[in-house]
PDB file of C-alpha atoms and ligand atoms in Angstrom:
ATOM      1  CA  MET O 199      15.917  25.054  23.884  1.00  0.00           C
ATOM      2  CA  ASN O 200      19.565  25.715  24.719  1.00  0.00           C
ATOM      3  CA  ALA O 201      22.023  26.766  22.035  1.00  0.00           C
ATOM      4  CA  PRO O 202      23.857  23.460  21.376  1.00  0.00           C
ATOM      5  CA  THR O 203      20.546  21.616  21.118  1.00  0.00           C
ATOM      6  CA  ALA O 204      19.085  24.094  18.630  1.00  0.00           C
ATOM      7  CA  GLU O 205      22.172  24.030  16.480  1.00  0.00           C
ATOM      8  CA  VAL O 206      22.584  20.248  16.355  1.00  0.00           C
ATOM      9  CA  ALA O 207      18.842  19.725  15.901  1.00  0.00           C
ATOM     10  CA  ALA O 208      18.880  21.989  12.867  1.00  0.00           C
ATOM     11  CA  ARG O 209      21.781  20.014  11.392  1.00  0.00           C
ATOM     12  CA  ILE O 210      19.981  16.725  12.005  1.00  0.00           C
ATOM     13  CA  ARG O 211      16.747  17.993  10.439  1.00  0.00           C
ATOM     14  CA  ASP O 212      18.677  19.119   7.415  1.00  0.00           C
ATOM     15  CA  LEU O 213      20.186  15.634   7.034  1.00  0.00           C
ATOM     16  CA  LEU O 214      16.708  14.084   7.319  1.00  0.00           C
ATOM     17  CA  ARG O 215      15.348  16.375   4.625  1.00  0.00           C
ATOM     18  CA  ARG O 216      18.196  15.453   2.313  1.00  0.00           C
ATOM     19  CA  ALA O 217      17.601  11.748   2.988  1.00  0.00           C
ATOM     20  CA  ASP O 218      13.924  12.206   2.115  1.00  0.00           C
ATOM     21  CA  GLU O 219      14.780  13.909  -1.128  1.00  0.00           C
ATOM     22  CA  VAL O 220      17.146  11.156  -2.205  1.00  0.00           C
ATOM     23  CA  ALA O 221      14.666   8.441  -1.184  1.00  0.00           C
ATOM     24  CA  LYS O 222      11.745  10.032  -2.969  1.00  0.00           C
ATOM     25  CA  ALA O 223      13.715  10.223  -6.194  1.00  0.00           C
ATOM     26  CA  ALA O 224      14.764   6.563  -5.928  1.00  0.00           C
ATOM     27  CA  PRO O 225      12.200   4.975  -8.265  1.00  0.00           C
ATOM     28  CA  ASN O 226      13.225   7.324 -11.045  1.00  0.00           C
ATOM     29  CA  VAL O 227      16.986   6.969 -11.011  1.00  0.00           C
ATOM     30  CA  ALA O 228      18.827   4.676 -13.365  1.00  0.00           C
ATOM     31  CA  ALA O 229      20.992   2.925 -10.758  1.00  0.00           C
ATOM     32  CA  PRO O 230      18.868   2.555  -7.611  1.00  0.00           C
ATOM     33  CA  GLU O 231      21.508   0.439  -5.814  1.00  0.00           C
ATOM     34  CA  GLY O 232      23.398   3.587  -4.849  1.00  0.00           C
ATOM     35  CA  VAL O 233      20.294   5.262  -3.488  1.00  0.00           C
ATOM     36  CA  ARG O 234      19.839   3.055  -0.464  1.00  0.00           C
ATOM     37  CA  GLU O 235      23.474   3.616   0.526  1.00  0.00           C
ATOM     38  CA  ARG O 236      23.177   7.380   0.141  1.00  0.00           C
ATOM     39  CA  VAL O 237      20.010   7.477   2.232  1.00  0.00           C
ATOM     40  CA  ALA O 238      21.530   5.181   4.846  1.00  0.00           C
ATOM     41  CA  ARG O 239      24.658   7.365   5.024  1.00  0.00           C
ATOM     42  CA  LEU O 240      22.624  10.508   5.601  1.00  0.00           C
ATOM     43  CA  LEU O 241      20.588   8.742   8.272  1.00  0.00           C
ATOM     44  CA  ASP O 242      23.756   7.384   9.894  1.00  0.00           C
ATOM     45  CA  ASP O 243      25.172  10.922  10.029  1.00  0.00           C
ATOM     46  CA  ALA O 244      21.966  12.152  11.633  1.00  0.00           C
ATOM     47  CA  ARG O 245      21.966   9.321  14.159  1.00  0.00           C
ATOM     48  CA  ALA O 246      25.615   9.944  15.069  1.00  0.00           C
ATOM     49  CA  GLN O 247      24.794  13.515  16.105  1.00  0.00           C
ATOM     50  CA  LEU O 248      21.850  12.627  18.330  1.00  0.00           C
ATOM     51  CA  SER O 249      23.981  12.311  21.468  1.00  0.00           C
ATOM     52  CA  ALA O 250      25.014  15.959  21.115  1.00  0.00           C
ATOM     53  CA  VAL O 251      21.402  17.069  21.555  1.00  0.00           C
ATOM     54  CA  THR O 252      21.293  17.966  25.234  1.00  0.00           C
ATOM     55  CA  ASP O 253      17.536  18.544  25.535  1.00  0.00           C
ATOM     56  CA  GLU O 254      16.110  15.083  26.157  1.00  0.00           C
ATOM     57  CA  ALA O 255      12.656  15.698  24.696  1.00  0.00           C
ATOM     58  CA  VAL O 256      14.134  17.040  21.477  1.00  0.00           C
ATOM     59  CA  ARG O 257      16.627  14.196  21.342  1.00  0.00           C
ATOM     60  CA  LEU O 258      13.894  11.565  21.715  1.00  0.00           C
ATOM     61  CA  ASP O 259      11.746  13.219  19.073  1.00  0.00           C
ATOM     62  CA  LEU O 260      14.614  13.344  16.592  1.00  0.00           C
ATOM     63  CA  ALA O 261      15.649   9.772  17.434  1.00  0.00           C
ATOM     64  CA  GLY O 262      12.101   8.710  16.549  1.00  0.00           C
ATOM     65  CA  GLN O 263      12.288  10.557  13.258  1.00  0.00           C
ATOM     66  CA  VAL O 264      15.579   8.886  12.401  1.00  0.00           C
ATOM     67  CA  ALA O 265      14.236   5.460  13.386  1.00  0.00           C
ATOM     68  CA  ARG O 266      11.081   5.894  11.297  1.00  0.00           C
ATOM     69  CA  ARG O 267      13.163   6.702   8.251  1.00  0.00           C
ATOM     70  CA  PHE O 268      15.355   3.646   8.760  1.00  0.00           C
ATOM     71  CA  ALA O 269      12.150   1.602   8.883  1.00  0.00           C
ATOM     72  CA  ASP O 270      10.890   3.310   5.726  1.00  0.00           C
ATOM     73  CA  LEU O 271      14.148   2.451   4.044  1.00  0.00           C
ATOM     74  CA  ASP O 272      13.356  -1.227   4.551  1.00  0.00           C
ATOM     75  CA  ARG O 273       9.680  -1.163   3.801  1.00  0.00           C
ATOM     76  CA  SER O 274       9.179   1.586   1.298  1.00  0.00           C
ATOM     77  CA  ALA O 275       9.487   2.189  -2.387  1.00  0.00           C
ATOM     78  CA  LEU O 276      13.131   1.242  -2.192  1.00  0.00           C
ATOM     79  CA  SER O 277      12.383  -2.360  -1.272  1.00  0.00           C
ATOM     80  CA  GLU O 278      10.020  -2.652  -4.243  1.00  0.00           C
ATOM     81  CA  VAL O 279      12.701  -1.285  -6.506  1.00  0.00           C
ATOM     82  CA  LEU O 280      15.691  -3.083  -5.047  1.00  0.00           C
ATOM     83  CA  GLY O 281      14.459  -6.591  -4.426  1.00  0.00           C
ATOM     84  CA  PRO O 282      12.403  -8.888  -2.244  1.00  0.00           C
ATOM     85  CA  SER O 283      10.494  -7.255   0.565  1.00  0.00           C
ATOM     86  CA  PRO O 284      11.766  -7.963   4.065  1.00  0.00           C
ATOM     87  CA  GLY O 285       9.528 -10.189   6.136  1.00  0.00           C
ATOM     88  CA  VAL O 286       8.634 -12.422   3.218  1.00  0.00           C
ATOM     89  CA  ARG O 287       8.883 -15.966   4.410  1.00  0.00           C
ATOM     90  CA  ARG O 288       9.053 -18.384   1.554  1.00  0.00           C
ATOM     91  CA  ALA O 289       6.950 -21.483   2.011  1.00  0.00           C
ATOM     92  CA  PRO O 290       7.693 -23.571  -1.071  1.00  0.00           C
ATOM     93  CA  THR O 291       6.783 -26.797   0.657  1.00  0.00           C
ATOM     94  CA  ARG O 292       3.159 -25.718   0.644  1.00  0.00           C
ATOM     95  CA  ILE O 293       3.078 -25.696  -3.142  1.00  0.00           C
ATOM     96  CA  ALA O 294       2.611 -29.053  -4.773  1.00  0.00           C
ATOM     97  CA  ALA O 295       4.783 -29.818  -7.787  1.00  0.00           C
ATOM     98  CA  ALA O 296       3.421 -28.249 -10.946  1.00  0.00           C
ATOM     99  CA  ASP O 297       2.825 -31.626 -12.591  1.00  0.00           C
ATOM    100  CA  ASP O 298       1.139 -33.068  -9.517  1.00  0.00           C
ATOM    101  CA  ALA O 299      -2.528 -33.168 -10.452  1.00  0.00           C
ATOM    102  CA  ALA O 300      -3.849 -33.906  -6.981  1.00  0.00           C
ATOM    103  CA  PRO O 301      -2.229 -31.692  -4.344  1.00  0.00           C
ATOM    104  CA  VAL O 302      -0.630 -33.684  -1.551  1.00  0.00           C
ATOM    105  CA  ASP O 303      -1.813 -33.448   2.012  1.00  0.00           C
ATOM    106  CA  GLY O 304      -1.821 -29.883   3.304  1.00  0.00           C
ATOM    107  CA  ALA O 305      -0.483 -28.554   0.015  1.00  0.00           C
ATOM    108  CA  VAL O 306      -2.080 -25.832  -2.010  1.00  0.00           C
ATOM    109  CA  ASP O 307      -3.311 -26.520  -5.514  1.00  0.00           C
ATOM    110  CA  PRO O 308      -0.523 -25.029  -7.672  1.00  0.00           C
ATOM    111  CA  ALA O 309      -3.188 -23.790 -10.066  1.00  0.00           C
ATOM    112  CA  ARG O 310      -4.063 -21.197  -7.417  1.00  0.00           C
ATOM    113  CA  VAL O 311      -0.622 -19.584  -7.520  1.00  0.00           C
ATOM    114  CA  PRO O 312       0.004 -17.193 -10.450  1.00  0.00           C
ATOM    115  CA  PRO O 313       3.195 -17.577 -12.515  1.00  0.00           C
ATOM    116  CA  GLY O 314       6.361 -16.331 -10.842  1.00  0.00           C
ATOM    117  CA  GLN O 315       4.756 -16.136  -7.386  1.00  0.00           C
ATOM    118  CA  HIS O 316       5.567 -18.063  -4.202  1.00  0.00           C
ATOM    119  CA  LEU O 317       3.411 -18.476  -1.133  1.00  0.00           C
ATOM    120  CA  THR O 318       4.202 -16.650   2.043  1.00  0.00           C
ATOM    121  CA  ALA O 319       3.391 -18.130   5.421  1.00  0.00           C
ATOM    122  CA  GLY O 320       3.156 -14.794   7.163  1.00  0.00           C
ATOM    123  CA  TRP O 321       1.694 -11.546   5.929  1.00  0.00           C
ATOM    124  CA  PRO O 322       4.302  -9.040   4.795  1.00  0.00           C
ATOM    125  CA  VAL O 323       3.618  -5.368   5.405  1.00  0.00           C
ATOM    126  CA  LEU O 324       4.408  -3.295   2.357  1.00  0.00           C
ATOM    127  CA  HIS O 325       3.887   0.389   1.767  1.00  0.00           C
ATOM    128  CA  VAL O 326       5.509   3.643   0.832  1.00  0.00           C
ATOM    129  CA  GLY O 327       5.903   6.054   3.735  1.00  0.00           C
ATOM    130  CA  SER O 328       4.308   5.531   7.123  1.00  0.00           C
ATOM    131  CA  PRO O 329       0.817   4.589   8.312  1.00  0.00           C
ATOM    132  CA  PRO O 330      -1.434   7.460   9.374  1.00  0.00           C
ATOM    133  CA  ALA O 331      -1.428   8.529  13.021  1.00  0.00           C
ATOM    134  CA  GLY O 332      -5.209   8.588  13.458  1.00  0.00           C
ATOM    135  CA  THR O 333      -7.314   5.681  12.209  1.00  0.00           C
ATOM    136  CA  ASP O 334     -10.611   6.194  14.014  1.00  0.00           C
ATOM    137  CA  PRO O 335     -13.422   4.637  11.904  1.00  0.00           C
ATOM    138  CA  ALA O 336     -15.832   7.277  13.199  1.00  0.00           C
ATOM    139  CA  THR O 337     -13.815  10.106  11.685  1.00  0.00           C
ATOM    140  CA  TRP O 338     -11.850   8.480   8.830  1.00  0.00           C
ATOM    141  CA  GLN O 339     -13.596   9.531   5.620  1.00  0.00           C
ATOM    142  CA  VAL O 340     -13.776   8.050   2.160  1.00  0.00           C
ATOM    143  CA  VAL O 341     -14.757  10.380  -0.673  1.00  0.00           C
ATOM    144  CA  VAL O 342     -16.291   9.224  -3.957  1.00  0.00           C
ATOM    145  CA  THR O 343     -15.937  11.975  -6.517  1.00  0.00           C
ATOM    146  CA  GLY O 344     -15.117  12.833 -10.120  1.00  0.00           C
ATOM    147  CA  ARG O 345     -17.505  11.706 -12.862  1.00  0.00           C
ATOM    148  CA  VAL O 346     -20.387  10.978 -10.509  1.00  0.00           C
ATOM    149  CA  HIS O 347     -23.880  12.384 -10.196  1.00  0.00           C
ATOM    150  CA  GLU O 348     -23.391  13.145  -6.520  1.00  0.00           C
ATOM    151  CA  ARG O 349     -20.137  13.443  -4.583  1.00  0.00           C
ATOM    152  CA  VAL O 350     -20.320  11.165  -1.525  1.00  0.00           C
ATOM    153  CA  VAL O 351     -18.347  11.513   1.721  1.00  0.00           C
ATOM    154  CA  LEU O 352     -18.734   8.724   4.263  1.00  0.00           C
ATOM    155  CA  SER O 353     -16.944   7.803   7.460  1.00  0.00           C
ATOM    156  CA  VAL O 354     -16.075   4.125   7.840  1.00  0.00           C
ATOM    157  CA  ASP O 355     -18.845   3.807  10.413  1.00  0.00           C
ATOM    158  CA  ALA O 356     -21.294   5.380   7.933  1.00  0.00           C
ATOM    159  CA  LEU O 357     -20.141   2.977   5.199  1.00  0.00           C
ATOM    160  CA  ARG O 358     -21.047   0.066   7.446  1.00  0.00           C
ATOM    161  CA  GLU O 359     -24.459   1.530   8.188  1.00  0.00           C
ATOM    162  CA  ARG O 360     -25.387   2.564   4.666  1.00  0.00           C
ATOM    163  CA  LEU O 361     -24.286  -0.484   2.654  1.00  0.00           C
ATOM    164  CA  PRO O 362     -24.634  -4.259   2.963  1.00  0.00           C
ATOM    165  CA  THR O 363     -21.680  -5.944   4.654  1.00  0.00           C
ATOM    166  CA  VAL O 364     -20.138  -8.776   2.659  1.00  0.00           C
ATOM    167  CA  ARG O 365     -17.438 -11.317   3.484  1.00  0.00           C
ATOM    168  CA  THR O 366     -15.088 -12.804   0.930  1.00  0.00           C
ATOM    169  CA  THR O 367     -12.151 -15.191   0.920  1.00  0.00           C
ATOM    170  CA  THR O 368      -9.612 -14.046  -1.665  1.00  0.00           C
ATOM    171  CA  ASP O 369      -5.917 -14.109  -2.502  1.00  0.00           C
ATOM    172  CA  LEU O 370      -3.362 -11.293  -2.448  1.00  0.00           C
ATOM    173  CA  HIS O 371      -0.516 -11.334  -4.983  1.00  0.00           C
ATOM    174  CA  CYS O 372       2.286  -8.792  -4.549  1.00  0.00           C
ATOM    175  CA  VAL O 373       4.353  -7.937  -7.597  1.00  0.00           C
ATOM    176  CA  THR O 374       7.530  -8.501  -5.558  1.00  0.00           C
ATOM    177  CA  GLY O 375       6.677 -12.206  -5.689  1.00  0.00           C
ATOM    178  CA  TRP O 376       4.723 -13.235  -2.635  1.00  0.00           C
ATOM    179  CA  SER O 377       1.152 -14.446  -2.584  1.00  0.00           C
ATOM    180  CA  ARG O 378      -1.045 -14.825   0.463  1.00  0.00           C
ATOM    181  CA  LEU O 379      -4.035 -17.095  -0.105  1.00  0.00           C
ATOM    182  CA  ASP O 380      -7.402 -17.284   1.642  1.00  0.00           C
ATOM    183  CA  ASN O 381      -7.654 -13.836   3.162  1.00  0.00           C
ATOM    184  CA  ASP O 382     -10.968 -13.484   4.934  1.00  0.00           C
ATOM    185  CA  TRP O 383     -12.168  -9.931   4.289  1.00  0.00           C
ATOM    186  CA  GLU O 384     -15.133  -8.036   5.635  1.00  0.00           C
ATOM    187  CA  GLY O 385     -16.365  -4.843   4.059  1.00  0.00           C
ATOM    188  CA  VAL O 386     -18.658  -3.418   1.416  1.00  0.00           C
ATOM    189  CA  ARG O 387     -18.498  -3.931  -2.319  1.00  0.00           C
ATOM    190  CA  LEU O 388     -16.809  -1.063  -4.124  1.00  0.00           C
ATOM    191  CA  ALA O 389     -19.586  -1.434  -6.726  1.00  0.00           C
ATOM    192  CA  ASP O 390     -22.195  -0.692  -4.046  1.00  0.00           C
ATOM    193  CA  LEU O 391     -20.257   2.341  -2.820  1.00  0.00           C
ATOM    194  CA  LEU O 392     -19.945   3.706  -6.358  1.00  0.00           C
ATOM    195  CA  ASP O 393     -23.672   3.204  -6.888  1.00  0.00           C
ATOM    196  CA  LEU O 394     -24.337   5.606  -4.018  1.00  0.00           C
ATOM    197  CA  ALA O 395     -22.555   8.335  -5.955  1.00  0.00           C
ATOM    198  CA  GLY O 396     -23.948   7.275  -9.323  1.00  0.00           C
ATOM    199  CA  PRO O 397     -21.227   6.945 -11.977  1.00  0.00           C
ATOM    200  CA  ARG O 398     -21.834   9.146 -15.018  1.00  0.00           C
ATOM    201  CA  PRO O 399     -21.967   7.388 -18.396  1.00  0.00           C
ATOM    202  CA  GLU O 400     -18.497   8.592 -19.380  1.00  0.00           C
ATOM    203  CA  ALA O 401     -16.879   7.149 -16.209  1.00  0.00           C
ATOM    204  CA  THR O 402     -14.687   4.266 -17.393  1.00  0.00           C
ATOM    205  CA  TYR O 403     -11.687   4.404 -15.042  1.00  0.00           C
ATOM    206  CA  LEU O 404     -10.936   5.394 -11.493  1.00  0.00           C
ATOM    207  CA  VAL O 405      -8.035   6.396  -9.312  1.00  0.00           C
ATOM    208  CA  ALA O 406      -8.109   5.164  -5.724  1.00  0.00           C
ATOM    209  CA  SER O 407      -6.017   7.224  -3.305  1.00  0.00           C
ATOM    210  CA  GLY O 408      -4.716   6.419   0.138  1.00  0.00           C
ATOM    211  CA  HIS O 409      -2.548   7.890   2.857  1.00  0.00           C
ATOM    212  CA  PRO O 410      -0.026   9.459   2.646  1.00  0.00           C
ATOM    213  CA  ALA O 411       0.190  10.241  -1.091  1.00  0.00           C
ATOM    214  CA  TYR O 412      -0.450   6.859  -2.638  1.00  0.00           C
ATOM    215  CA  SER O 413      -2.733   5.999  -5.526  1.00  0.00           C
ATOM    216  CA  ALA O 414      -3.538   3.336  -8.107  1.00  0.00           C
ATOM    217  CA  ASN O 415      -5.616   3.298 -11.266  1.00  0.00           C
ATOM    218  CA  LEU O 416      -8.251   0.712 -12.160  1.00  0.00           C
ATOM    219  CA  ASP O 417     -10.618   0.242 -15.058  1.00  0.00           C
ATOM    220  CA  LEU O 418     -14.192   0.547 -13.898  1.00  0.00           C
ATOM    221  CA  ALA O 419     -15.136  -2.950 -15.061  1.00  0.00           C
ATOM    222  CA  GLY O 420     -12.345  -4.526 -13.002  1.00  0.00           C
ATOM    223  CA  ALA O 421     -13.055  -2.257 -10.038  1.00  0.00           C
ATOM    224  CA  THR O 422     -16.719  -3.242  -9.867  1.00  0.00           C
ATOM    225  CA  ALA O 423     -16.154  -7.015  -9.845  1.00  0.00           C
ATOM    226  CA  ALA O 424     -18.065  -8.685  -7.013  1.00  0.00           C
ATOM    227  CA  ASP O 425     -14.881  -9.536  -5.067  1.00  0.00           C
ATOM    228  CA  VAL O 426     -13.563  -5.963  -4.964  1.00  0.00           C
ATOM    229  CA  LEU O 427     -14.114  -4.663  -1.441  1.00  0.00           C
ATOM    230  CA  VAL O 428     -13.641  -1.614   0.670  1.00  0.00           C
ATOM    231  CA  ALA O 429     -12.604  -3.656   3.697  1.00  0.00           C
ATOM    232  CA  TRP O 430     -12.379  -2.906   7.414  1.00  0.00           C
ATOM    233  CA  GLY O 431     -12.092  -6.486   8.690  1.00  0.00           C
ATOM    234  CA  HIS O 432      -9.644  -9.341   8.180  1.00  0.00           C
ATOM    235  CA  ASP O 433      -9.919 -12.828   9.686  1.00  0.00           C
ATOM    236  CA  ARG O 434     -12.855 -11.601  11.763  1.00  0.00           C
ATOM    237  CA  THR O 435     -10.857  -8.888  13.479  1.00  0.00           C
ATOM    238  CA  PRO O 436     -10.615  -5.182  12.681  1.00  0.00           C
ATOM    239  CA  LEU O 437      -8.107  -4.639   9.900  1.00  0.00           C
ATOM    240  CA  HIS O 438      -4.773  -3.855  11.532  1.00  0.00           C
ATOM    241  CA  ARG O 439      -3.375  -0.377  10.991  1.00  0.00           C
ATOM    242  CA  SER O 440      -0.228  -1.744   9.331  1.00  0.00           C
ATOM    243  CA  HIS O 441      -2.378  -3.506   6.724  1.00  0.00           C
ATOM    244  CA  GLY O 442      -4.459  -0.453   5.903  1.00  0.00           C
ATOM    245  CA  GLY O 443      -6.913  -0.067   8.772  1.00  0.00           C
ATOM    246  CA  PRO O 444      -9.338   1.484   9.290  1.00  0.00           C
ATOM    247  CA  VAL O 445     -10.219   0.793   5.661  1.00  0.00           C
ATOM    248  CA  ARG O 446      -8.505  -0.420   2.504  1.00  0.00           C
ATOM    249  CA  LEU O 447      -9.309  -1.459  -1.000  1.00  0.00           C
ATOM    250  CA  VAL O 448      -9.046  -5.161  -1.881  1.00  0.00           C
ATOM    251  CA  VAL O 449      -8.709  -6.028  -5.580  1.00  0.00           C
ATOM    252  CA  PRO O 450      -7.963  -9.767  -5.731  1.00  0.00           C
ATOM    253  CA  ALA O 451      -7.683 -10.035  -9.536  1.00  0.00           C
ATOM    254  CA  ARG O 452      -4.905  -7.427  -9.674  1.00  0.00           C
ATOM    255  CA  TYR O 453      -1.405  -7.287  -8.181  1.00  0.00           C
ATOM    256  CA  GLY O 454      -1.395  -6.057  -4.613  1.00  0.00           C
ATOM    257  CA  TRP O 455      -0.315  -2.500  -5.354  1.00  0.00           C
ATOM    258  CA  LYS O 456      -3.853  -1.787  -6.599  1.00  0.00           C
ATOM    259  CA  SER O 457      -5.248  -2.698  -3.156  1.00  0.00           C
ATOM    260  CA  VAL O 458      -4.851   0.787  -1.723  1.00  0.00           C
ATOM    261  CA  LYS O 459      -4.452   0.888   2.052  1.00  0.00           C
ATOM    262  CA  TRP O 460      -5.822   3.732   4.214  1.00  0.00           C
ATOM    263  CA  LEU O 461      -8.289   4.536   1.474  1.00  0.00           C
ATOM    264  CA  THR O 462      -9.333   8.182   1.327  1.00  0.00           C
ATOM    265  CA  GLU O 463     -10.700   8.815  -2.158  1.00  0.00           C
ATOM    266  CA  VAL O 464     -12.133   7.084  -5.202  1.00  0.00           C
ATOM    267  CA  ARG O 465     -12.219   9.377  -8.220  1.00  0.00           C
ATOM    268  CA  LEU O 466     -14.109   8.290 -11.313  1.00  0.00           C
ATOM    269  CA  LEU O 467     -12.600   9.407 -14.594  1.00  0.00           C
ATOM    270  CA  GLU O 468     -13.362   9.368 -18.294  1.00  0.00           C
ATOM    271  CA  ARG O 469      -9.793   8.278 -19.102  1.00  0.00           C
ATOM    272  CA  ASP O 470      -6.999   6.205 -17.555  1.00  0.00           C
ATOM    273  CA  VAL O 471      -4.798   8.313 -15.257  1.00  0.00           C
ATOM    274  CA  ARG O 472      -1.787   6.615 -13.685  1.00  0.00           C
ATOM    275  CA  GLY O 473      -1.226   6.181  -9.968  1.00  0.00           C
ATOM    276  CA  TYR O 474       1.915   6.012  -7.848  1.00  0.00           C
ATOM    277  CA  TRP O 475       3.504   2.814  -9.175  1.00  0.00           C
ATOM    278  CA  GLU O 476       2.058   3.065 -12.644  1.00  0.00           C
ATOM    279  CA  GLU O 477       3.849   6.396 -13.020  1.00  0.00           C
ATOM    280  CA  ARG O 478       7.025   4.542 -12.128  1.00  0.00           C
ATOM    281  CA  GLY O 479       6.640   1.942 -14.843  1.00  0.00           C
ATOM    282  CA  TYR O 480       4.276  -0.627 -13.383  1.00  0.00           C
ATOM    283  CA  HIS O 481       1.427  -2.012 -15.459  1.00  0.00           C
ATOM    284  CA  ASP O 482      -1.842  -0.126 -15.840  1.00  0.00           C
ATOM    285  CA  VAL O 483      -3.983  -3.285 -15.567  1.00  0.00           C
ATOM    286  CA  ALA O 484      -1.763  -5.593 -13.417  1.00  0.00           C
ATOM    287  CA  ASP O 485      -3.390  -8.997 -13.923  1.00  0.00           C
ATOM    288  CA  PRO O 486      -1.166 -11.488 -12.036  1.00  0.00           C
ATOM    289  CA  TRP O 487      -2.327 -14.420 -14.167  1.00  0.00           C
ATOM    290  CA  ASP O 488      -0.939 -12.617 -17.211  1.00  0.00           C
ATOM    291  CA  GLU O 489       2.154 -11.458 -15.289  1.00  0.00           C
ATOM    292  CA  GLN O 490       1.379  -7.838 -16.060  1.00  0.00           C
ATOM    293  CA  ARG O 491       4.081  -6.494 -13.758  1.00  0.00           C
ATOM    294  CA  PHE O 492       5.672  -3.743 -15.818  1.00  0.00           C
ATOM    295  CA  ARG O 493       4.659  -1.883 -18.916  1.00  0.00           C
ATOM    296  CA  SER O 494       6.717  -3.097 -21.814  1.00  0.00           C
TER     297      SER O 494
HETATM  298  N1  MTE R1148      -1.601   3.522   0.887  1.00  0.00           N
HETATM  299  C1  MTE R1148      -0.859   2.510   0.378  1.00  0.00           C
HETATM  300  N2  MTE R1148      -1.481   1.373   0.008  1.00  0.00           N
HETATM  301  C2  MTE R1148      -0.772   0.348  -0.504  1.00  0.00           C
HETATM  302  C3  MTE R1148       0.626   0.435  -0.686  1.00  0.00           C
HETATM  303  C4  MTE R1148       1.241   1.658  -0.319  1.00  0.00           C
HETATM  304  O1  MTE R1148       2.469   1.848  -0.495  1.00  0.00           O
HETATM  305  N3  MTE R1148       0.474   2.659   0.222  1.00  0.00           N
HETATM  306  N4  MTE R1148       1.335  -0.647  -1.189  1.00  0.00           N
HETATM  307  C5  MTE R1148       0.597  -1.627  -1.976  1.00  0.00           C
HETATM  308  C6  MTE R1148       1.312  -2.870  -2.196  1.00  0.00           C
HETATM  309  S1  MTE R1148       2.622  -2.808  -3.278  1.00  0.00           S
HETATM  310  C7  MTE R1148       0.897  -4.064  -1.696  1.00  0.00           C
HETATM  311  S2  MTE R1148       1.582  -5.534  -2.176  1.00  0.00           S
HETATM  312  C8  MTE R1148      -0.152  -4.125  -0.665  1.00  0.00           C
HETATM  313  C9  MTE R1148       0.409  -4.798   0.559  1.00  0.00           C
HETATM  314  O2  MTE R1148      -0.570  -4.910   1.547  1.00  0.00           O
HETATM  315  P1  MTE R1148      -0.137  -5.405   2.995  1.00  0.00           P
HETATM  316  O3  MTE R1148       0.896  -4.440   3.495  1.00  0.00           O
HETATM  317  O4  MTE R1148      -1.365  -5.442   3.802  1.00  0.00           O
HETATM  318  O5  MTE R1148       0.467  -6.774   2.802  1.00  0.00           O
HETATM  319  O6  MTE R1148      -0.626  -2.842  -0.299  1.00  0.00           O
HETATM  320  C10 MTE R1148      -0.771  -1.953  -1.365  1.00  0.00           C
HETATM  321  N5  MTE R1148      -1.429  -0.780  -0.854  1.00  0.00           N
HETATM  322 MO1   MO R1149       3.196  -5.041  -3.781  1.00  0.00          MO
END
């Protein structure tokens, strides 16, 4: 690497680190509106210096890093904190009027849409950070541990071989306001997976973790409902990487943040331990029909 490249690259990396620090702190600051601007400014500064990087390979690598962070800025924690997620397409015409007993042609029964939610025609992608690089179902492993009789480690392929495959059609309700009905999932029941490990009598809660450092808590009763899946398929195709492939949790009776994508670990616990969003003020249970969005 020649001298100008090394020097500018170091400056750019420093700006990226600072942007990360500001972004990571965003959910905890009192006035999050300023955070997006501060992150964007740091990223703009980094981007402005890219042309001074003479080594093309280094320049392309850094340009990718800058671009990924701009994408994170739109999709990540900040969008949950600051307002509606990008990509949400409102489809109010598909919801019949609340007082309309019989839904009109092509409309969805309003009783299927929880309070404060609207239907989305597409399928927004929502997560903190970036999807994992490698998502090979032969090597991606899910660990069941904690208050179990036997710790279990299974690849996605092994999950499919060891446990009965089930298909469900369930709804996804994101706390930012969108709901996506009639998702066709294929996977195994979380209850069946937990049975392999054998929950100990004191196990009453769990924390599900996913890439990169995401997690959510669930009570064991809710987590073992028949419609809770560890899913690898959606609409009869392999679950797309952006939606959590190779394998994600699906918890239809809870807001979407409990449906951990890129699932890596399920840890059974004797008490309720908060996950990523719960630590930032979101509800421990998160029943959309009760509008359990935030802790009061
Ligand atoms: N690993 C991981 N899983 C996650 C999230 C995340 O940030 N990281 N976000 C959650 C939220 S808030 C929602 S609404 C759903 C969105 O799933 P989708 O991107 O497939 O629509 O994923 C959930 N699972
Ligand atoms: Mo969400």
